[in-house]
XYZ file of C-alpha atoms in Angstrom:
465
model
C -30.713 -15.337 -30.863
C -31.612 -12.286 -28.823
C -30.296 -11.167 -25.487
C -32.153 -11.819 -22.264
C -32.981 -8.101 -22.112
C -35.987 -7.404 -24.356
C -34.535 -3.986 -25.150
C -31.703 -5.726 -26.980
C -34.166 -6.992 -29.579
C -35.310 -3.406 -30.114
C -31.693 -2.282 -30.344
C -30.898 -4.820 -33.075
C -34.024 -3.893 -34.954
C -33.157 -0.189 -34.768
C -29.485 -0.528 -35.720
C -29.898 -3.103 -38.479
C -32.697 -1.719 -40.651
C -33.004 -4.816 -42.855
C -33.497 -7.117 -39.855
C -37.190 -8.055 -39.667
C -37.092 -10.992 -37.237
C -34.959 -12.341 -34.409
C -35.556 -15.861 -33.112
C -34.903 -16.084 -29.403
C -33.169 -19.096 -27.894
C -32.722 -22.275 -29.931
C -35.085 -21.058 -32.649
C -36.093 -24.383 -34.216
C -39.772 -24.105 -33.368
C -40.406 -20.493 -34.437
C -38.272 -20.913 -37.553
C -40.191 -24.051 -38.513
C -43.406 -22.068 -38.253
C -41.845 -19.304 -40.347
C -40.994 -21.780 -43.118
C -44.541 -23.142 -43.064
C -45.976 -19.627 -43.336
C -43.594 -18.787 -46.170
C -44.657 -21.887 -48.091
C -48.312 -21.076 -47.561
C -48.372 -17.295 -48.121
C -45.055 -16.334 -49.723
C -42.144 -14.352 -48.299
C -43.281 -10.997 -49.699
C -46.681 -11.221 -48.056
C -45.151 -12.092 -44.693
C -42.588 -9.294 -44.907
C -45.332 -6.819 -45.730
C -47.322 -7.736 -42.624
C -45.208 -9.536 -40.042
C -47.651 -8.861 -37.223
C -50.541 -10.491 -39.081
C -48.740 -13.706 -39.912
C -46.317 -14.204 -37.022
C -47.525 -12.407 -33.882
C -49.039 -15.673 -32.591
C -45.791 -17.641 -33.140
C -43.933 -17.693 -29.839
C -40.183 -17.014 -29.824
C -39.805 -14.034 -32.192
C -38.826 -10.420 -31.893
C -40.754 -8.797 -34.746
C -40.153 -5.404 -36.311
C -43.181 -3.171 -36.047
C -42.380 0.220 -37.521
C -39.388 1.695 -35.707
C -39.772 -0.661 -32.753
C -39.979 -4.380 -32.097
C -42.205 -6.557 -29.945
C -41.668 -10.006 -28.430
C -44.206 -12.753 -29.097
C -43.411 -14.680 -25.908
C -41.103 -17.465 -24.810
C -41.140 -20.595 -26.976
C -41.771 -23.979 -25.448
C -38.609 -26.101 -25.030
C -38.362 -29.404 -26.855
C -40.082 -32.390 -25.366
C -38.075 -35.617 -25.276
C -40.078 -36.913 -28.251
C -39.495 -33.745 -30.288
C -35.796 -33.719 -29.483
C -35.433 -37.363 -30.486
C -37.266 -36.810 -33.774
C -35.168 -33.741 -34.614
C -31.899 -35.458 -33.719
C -32.591 -38.597 -35.736
C -33.198 -36.413 -38.796
C -29.609 -35.117 -38.741
C -27.756 -37.916 -40.542
C -24.962 -35.782 -42.103
C -25.733 -36.997 -45.634
C -26.144 -33.383 -46.830
C -22.847 -32.267 -45.302
C -20.499 -33.927 -47.783
C -18.340 -35.612 -45.171
C -16.341 -37.577 -47.766
C -15.285 -34.348 -49.473
C -14.443 -32.782 -46.112
C -12.390 -35.810 -45.094
C -10.555 -35.788 -48.445
C -9.605 -32.145 -47.842
C -8.203 -33.075 -44.430
C -6.261 -36.020 -45.856
C -4.624 -33.724 -48.409
C -2.593 -32.152 -45.567
C -0.817 -35.444 -44.777
C 1.549 -37.804 -46.548
C 0.647 -41.361 -47.569
C 2.906 -42.623 -44.780
C 1.122 -40.503 -42.174
C -2.271 -41.638 -43.447
C -1.215 -45.208 -42.747
C -1.438 -44.385 -39.039
C -4.814 -45.631 -37.716
C -4.695 -43.015 -34.932
C -4.542 -40.205 -37.482
C -7.229 -41.790 -39.640
C -9.444 -42.057 -36.586
C -9.079 -38.333 -36.031
C -9.892 -37.470 -39.617
C -12.746 -39.900 -40.279
C -14.928 -38.626 -37.447
C -18.660 -37.922 -37.208
C -19.708 -35.335 -34.625
C -23.352 -35.675 -33.554
C -25.261 -34.159 -30.648
C -27.415 -36.548 -28.644
C -28.491 -34.382 -25.672
C -29.689 -30.818 -25.383
C -27.411 -29.032 -22.883
C -25.567 -28.906 -19.558
C -27.557 -27.268 -16.738
C -24.731 -26.901 -14.187
C -23.961 -23.224 -14.788
C -20.182 -23.001 -14.391
C -19.042 -19.403 -13.983
C -17.413 -19.148 -17.421
C -20.030 -21.028 -19.489
C -23.048 -19.438 -21.181
C -24.851 -22.685 -22.068
C -27.064 -22.803 -18.981
C -27.897 -19.107 -19.270
C -28.687 -19.470 -22.964
C -31.236 -22.221 -22.391
C -32.784 -20.556 -19.360
C -32.943 -17.218 -21.180
C -34.278 -18.635 -24.415
C -37.167 -20.443 -22.709
C -37.755 -18.102 -19.798
C -37.006 -20.906 -17.349
C -34.485 -23.681 -16.801
C -34.963 -26.374 -19.427
C -35.020 -30.061 -18.591
C -32.006 -32.132 -19.670
C -33.138 -34.509 -22.392
C -31.284 -36.939 -24.643
C -31.946 -39.690 -27.121
C -31.722 -42.914 -25.123
C -31.048 -46.615 -25.477
C -32.759 -47.980 -28.606
C -33.080 -44.547 -30.203
C -29.410 -43.845 -29.485
C -28.429 -47.186 -30.982
C -30.582 -46.581 -34.052
C -29.052 -43.131 -34.583
C -25.409 -44.139 -34.233
C -25.927 -47.284 -36.322
C -27.529 -45.184 -39.068
C -24.684 -42.649 -39.024
C -22.054 -45.353 -39.377
C -23.882 -47.228 -42.127
C -24.555 -44.060 -44.128
C -20.926 -42.944 -43.712
C -18.905 -46.138 -44.343
C -15.529 -44.384 -44.080
C -16.200 -43.231 -40.501
C -13.922 -44.619 -37.808
C -14.915 -42.513 -34.820
C -18.045 -40.957 -33.356
C -17.163 -37.863 -31.345
C -20.244 -36.881 -29.373
C -20.400 -33.089 -29.277
C -22.867 -32.889 -26.384
C -21.938 -30.339 -23.718
C -21.588 -33.346 -21.415
C -22.317 -36.717 -23.024
C -22.493 -38.495 -19.670
C -25.015 -36.031 -18.207
C -28.119 -37.192 -20.062
C -30.936 -36.908 -17.545
C -32.397 -40.024 -15.968
C -30.626 -42.433 -13.664
C -27.200 -44.021 -13.580
C -28.772 -47.261 -14.823
C -30.175 -45.356 -17.807
C -26.641 -44.201 -18.598
C -25.315 -47.753 -18.311
C -28.036 -48.914 -20.717
C -27.019 -46.168 -23.183
C -23.429 -47.399 -23.015
C -24.567 -50.979 -23.581
C -26.500 -49.805 -26.648
C -23.348 -48.177 -28.036
C -21.328 -51.319 -27.357
C -23.894 -53.383 -29.262
C -23.724 -51.019 -32.257
C -19.940 -51.125 -32.275
C -19.990 -54.934 -32.321
C -22.609 -54.953 -35.086
C -20.538 -52.655 -37.305
C -17.416 -54.730 -36.751
C -19.288 -57.899 -37.710
C -20.808 -56.167 -40.751
C -17.734 -54.611 -42.383
C -14.756 -55.096 -40.057
C -14.526 -51.502 -38.802
C -13.235 -50.947 -35.264
C -15.290 -47.883 -34.418
C -14.291 -45.771 -31.408
C -16.259 -43.236 -29.380
C -15.243 -40.001 -27.686
C -17.325 -37.730 -25.446
C -17.154 -34.964 -22.880
C -17.355 -35.727 -19.171
C -16.962 -34.002 -15.830
C -14.426 -35.291 -13.359
C -17.264 -36.119 -10.954
C -18.672 -38.426 -13.631
C -16.036 -40.862 -12.390
C -15.211 -39.714 -8.841
C -17.605 -38.871 -6.003
C -16.378 -35.507 -4.587
C -17.711 -36.349 -1.107
C -16.025 -39.724 -0.671
C -13.381 -39.686 -3.447
C -14.740 -43.083 -4.498
C -14.040 -44.047 -8.118
C -17.012 -45.437 -10.079
C -15.280 -48.502 -11.517
C -18.499 -49.974 -12.914
C -19.153 -46.880 -15.029
C -15.539 -46.753 -16.177
C -15.643 -50.418 -17.191
C -18.906 -49.927 -19.095
C -17.574 -46.817 -20.840
C -14.385 -48.496 -21.999
C -16.206 -51.679 -23.005
C -18.656 -49.626 -25.076
C -15.729 -48.434 -27.194
C -14.797 -45.079 -25.698
C -11.070 -44.671 -26.340
C -11.017 -41.149 -24.967
C -12.897 -38.441 -23.108
C -12.574 -34.667 -22.803
C -12.725 -33.138 -19.329
C -12.611 -29.526 -18.200
C -10.352 -29.592 -15.136
C -10.013 -25.771 -15.280
C -7.636 -25.477 -12.315
C -6.107 -27.428 -9.439
C -6.743 -24.677 -6.893
C -9.757 -25.296 -4.581
C -10.599 -21.602 -4.196
C -10.537 -21.029 -7.936
C -12.623 -24.159 -8.576
C -15.179 -22.820 -6.111
C -15.187 -19.412 -7.831
C -15.793 -21.156 -11.145
C -18.814 -22.914 -9.559
C -17.508 -26.377 -10.421
C -19.382 -27.862 -7.421
C -16.556 -30.236 -6.469
C -16.119 -29.185 -2.839
C -12.834 -28.415 -1.108
C -11.154 -31.531 -2.491
C -11.794 -30.626 -6.101
C -8.110 -30.712 -7.023
C -7.876 -34.286 -5.775
C -11.049 -35.188 -7.681
C -9.356 -33.858 -10.835
C -6.314 -35.970 -10.166
C -8.232 -39.156 -9.357
C -10.410 -38.803 -12.467
C -7.357 -38.433 -14.698
C -5.672 -41.462 -13.206
C -8.858 -43.571 -13.320
C -9.461 -42.884 -17.013
C -5.835 -43.679 -17.774
C -6.042 -46.997 -15.893
C -9.015 -48.005 -18.016
C -7.189 -47.239 -21.259
C -8.927 -43.999 -22.123
C -6.922 -41.095 -23.476
C -7.973 -37.832 -21.828
C -8.020 -34.356 -23.345
C -7.831 -32.109 -20.265
C -8.627 -28.418 -20.464
C -6.983 -25.980 -18.082
C -7.714 -22.291 -17.534
C -4.251 -21.080 -16.594
C -5.442 -17.697 -15.431
C -8.703 -15.827 -15.180
C -10.574 -13.276 -13.104
C -10.204 -15.238 -9.865
C -6.577 -16.364 -10.281
C -4.027 -15.666 -7.572
C -0.343 -16.395 -7.160
C -1.407 -19.347 -5.017
C -3.563 -20.785 -7.806
C -0.794 -20.286 -10.382
C 1.750 -22.118 -8.239
C -0.766 -24.905 -7.527
C -1.345 -25.310 -11.245
C 2.372 -25.516 -11.989
C 2.773 -28.267 -9.376
C -0.251 -30.357 -10.340
C -0.026 -29.899 -14.098
C 3.645 -30.876 -14.059
C 2.756 -33.981 -12.073
C -0.054 -34.853 -14.508
C 2.164 -34.289 -17.544
C 4.768 -36.563 -15.949
C 2.116 -39.280 -15.774
C 1.551 -39.048 -19.513
C -1.565 -36.886 -19.653
C -2.015 -34.392 -22.503
C -3.323 -31.007 -21.388
C -4.762 -28.151 -23.374
C -3.765 -25.020 -21.479
C -5.715 -21.820 -22.155
C -3.556 -18.911 -21.001
C -6.475 -16.590 -20.363
C -10.221 -16.709 -20.033
C -12.717 -14.544 -21.889
C -16.132 -13.353 -20.816
C -19.438 -14.535 -22.279
C -22.637 -12.512 -21.760
C -24.851 -13.719 -18.939
C -22.173 -15.718 -17.108
C -21.070 -15.240 -13.502
C -17.740 -13.916 -14.777
C -19.587 -11.374 -16.914
C -21.496 -10.179 -13.847
C -18.416 -10.132 -11.609
C -16.467 -8.134 -14.188
C -18.906 -5.266 -13.816
C -17.854 -4.963 -10.178
C -14.135 -5.339 -10.788
C -13.092 -1.891 -11.972
C -11.129 -0.930 -15.051
C -8.009 -2.380 -16.605
C -8.567 -6.120 -16.194
C -10.027 -6.927 -19.608
C -8.855 -6.744 -23.192
C -11.669 -5.646 -25.468
C -11.991 -5.386 -29.238
C -14.540 -3.826 -31.567
C -15.774 -6.381 -34.090
C -17.558 -5.373 -37.287
C -20.916 -6.973 -38.058
C -20.601 -8.762 -41.400
C -22.735 -7.038 -43.997
C -23.248 -4.027 -41.703
C -19.764 -2.540 -41.427
C -21.136 0.665 -39.869
C -22.008 -1.363 -36.736
C -19.368 -2.409 -34.227
C -19.859 -4.809 -31.339
C -17.502 -4.506 -28.384
C -16.368 -7.907 -27.084
C -14.275 -8.926 -24.086
C -11.645 -11.252 -25.562
C -9.402 -11.667 -22.522
C -9.864 -11.388 -18.758
C -6.906 -10.598 -16.486
C -6.671 -11.660 -12.822
C -8.092 -9.191 -10.316
C -5.174 -10.028 -8.019
C -2.354 -7.527 -8.850
C 0.497 -9.989 -8.224
C -1.096 -12.669 -10.375
C -1.724 -10.084 -13.067
C 1.950 -9.113 -13.102
C 2.994 -12.761 -13.364
C 0.674 -13.397 -16.303
C 1.724 -10.174 -18.036
C 5.327 -11.342 -17.917
C 4.258 -14.801 -19.059
C 2.469 -13.460 -22.131
C 5.293 -11.061 -23.006
C 7.807 -13.914 -22.872
C 5.788 -16.750 -24.398
C 6.398 -16.254 -28.138
C 10.156 -15.734 -27.833
C 10.521 -18.666 -25.431
C 8.634 -20.905 -27.804
C 10.884 -19.934 -30.731
C 13.975 -20.659 -28.641
C 12.701 -24.065 -27.542
C 11.525 -25.006 -31.019
C 14.990 -24.221 -32.362
C 16.673 -26.001 -29.468
C 14.572 -29.137 -29.932
C 14.543 -29.055 -33.716
C 10.860 -29.973 -33.800
C 8.809 -29.331 -36.912
C 5.385 -29.229 -35.223
C 4.432 -27.613 -31.919
C 2.028 -30.349 -30.782
C 0.234 -30.265 -27.392
C 2.705 -32.774 -25.905
C 5.366 -30.069 -26.319
C 3.223 -27.012 -25.688
C 2.033 -28.075 -22.205
C 5.474 -28.734 -20.686
C 6.844 -25.586 -22.309
C 4.165 -23.346 -20.801
C 4.726 -24.855 -17.367
C 8.506 -24.501 -17.778
C 8.123 -20.783 -18.515
C 5.575 -20.104 -15.764
C 7.679 -22.008 -13.241
C 10.681 -19.810 -14.075
C 8.659 -16.620 -13.711
C 7.161 -17.679 -10.370
C 10.578 -18.730 -9.051
C 12.136 -15.463 -10.233
C 9.551 -13.580 -8.198
C 10.128 -15.855 -5.171
C 6.634 -17.327 -5.339
C 8.036 -20.874 -5.520
C 10.806 -22.215 -3.242
C 14.100 -22.513 -5.128
C 14.551 -26.239 -4.493
C 11.034 -27.116 -5.599
C 11.278 -24.899 -8.660
C 14.558 -26.548 -9.689
C 12.980 -30.012 -9.435
C 9.995 -28.891 -11.499
C 12.261 -27.342 -14.141
C 14.343 -30.503 -14.352
C 11.216 -32.624 -14.822
C 9.807 -30.357 -17.521
C 13.102 -30.042 -19.385
C 13.390 -33.816 -19.433
C 9.934 -34.035 -21.014
C 10.750 -31.404 -23.619
C 14.111 -32.925 -24.514
C 12.349 -36.219 -25.110
C 10.904 -34.629 -28.259
C 14.279 -33.495 -29.662
C 14.367 -33.934 -33.417
C 10.739 -35.079 -33.481
C 8.762 -34.523 -36.663
C 5.516 -35.749 -35.186
C 2.667 -33.726 -36.624
C -0.153 -35.444 -34.743
C -0.876 -35.389 -31.042
C -1.873 -38.470 -29.059
C -4.975 -36.659 -27.879
C -8.065 -38.242 -29.444
C -9.484 -35.116 -31.080
C -9.933 -34.607 -34.788
C -6.970 -33.759 -37.004
């Protein structure tokens, strides 16, 4: 995949002498044409005259002497092409049974008797839609598809009968499977209308019932959603019909990127939730819990736009959510992906707010690629807080692990511990009132002490083992 700047293709071609071709964007169409040409004419003939054989195939950067030229943007998949390509991926060539056996080898016979653990291990992970077009500030997916095709691509997905056929086929060809974890950027954002989505869910429910009648398996589903999948940001109305249909279909869990509970930070991240975004987060969590769905929530604890206000808001709201039994995956820092809003804003933010590393290109060790692996807050006070947090985190974890006597640092322990440490740092710098901080600390300590002596190795979150 080449960068959106055509000069980048020339740069790769110049710096990696053995690189003849770069497919831009998704690459399936130009690479399919390449395979056809190779079958017809042979690889040596094509390599000897790339321009002759491939200049009419859209989507390639092609070496031409010491330079490269671009053959033009490829056409994005049509709905029919996407459906045909997706249905062809049935995982039979992957060796899932061998992969699952390798995962099982890490657990005891007693642990493998737990159906929750087995559900995490015996999981198939298909894609059924092409991408998310919403363009959050930290995500490169939208940029990638727009860049690869030269314009914003339409959201397309396999629907209804095709979806049912695909999932049914996957489960019948993989009889050990207990869960289908849809790896779509956003499973519930599939193009079409809300009724189309409800029909997709009905199709999945029908397949689940068929499989249970056929061999007794209780198959579960898991997919990614936005909080406004369930809650209207304008009215704060919960979509109970969609929640009922989702749970009835067999979804036992969903993943949601909450990112933050601070309205200003949500706006900076382009989450499009309005000024009540924090409340939308909260309502979505509670609604999914009421309907019996386990939620994996992702939080960006700090990033380019973080402030002391956002950090204190996160401590308050995350502690409250943890108290309600939610499991949260807390990313301490954000990193920058090329083409994102954060990437652009970083260029205007001065020095000293990123951590960068030089990564070697495998097979071409003379070439190094500089990558931003961590982004610090622009706000100086927030940056100081997070610096102290990161300096203290490892030692604090060791102390708590010894104090609790736990053998595995599962997310149910990690989340409360991170909030416990951040709360202490904010209180020590007088960013949180003493009384409130003491109540938060008491709540978090109670949660942590509830895991004293625990040898649980598996989280309740419905992800794979």
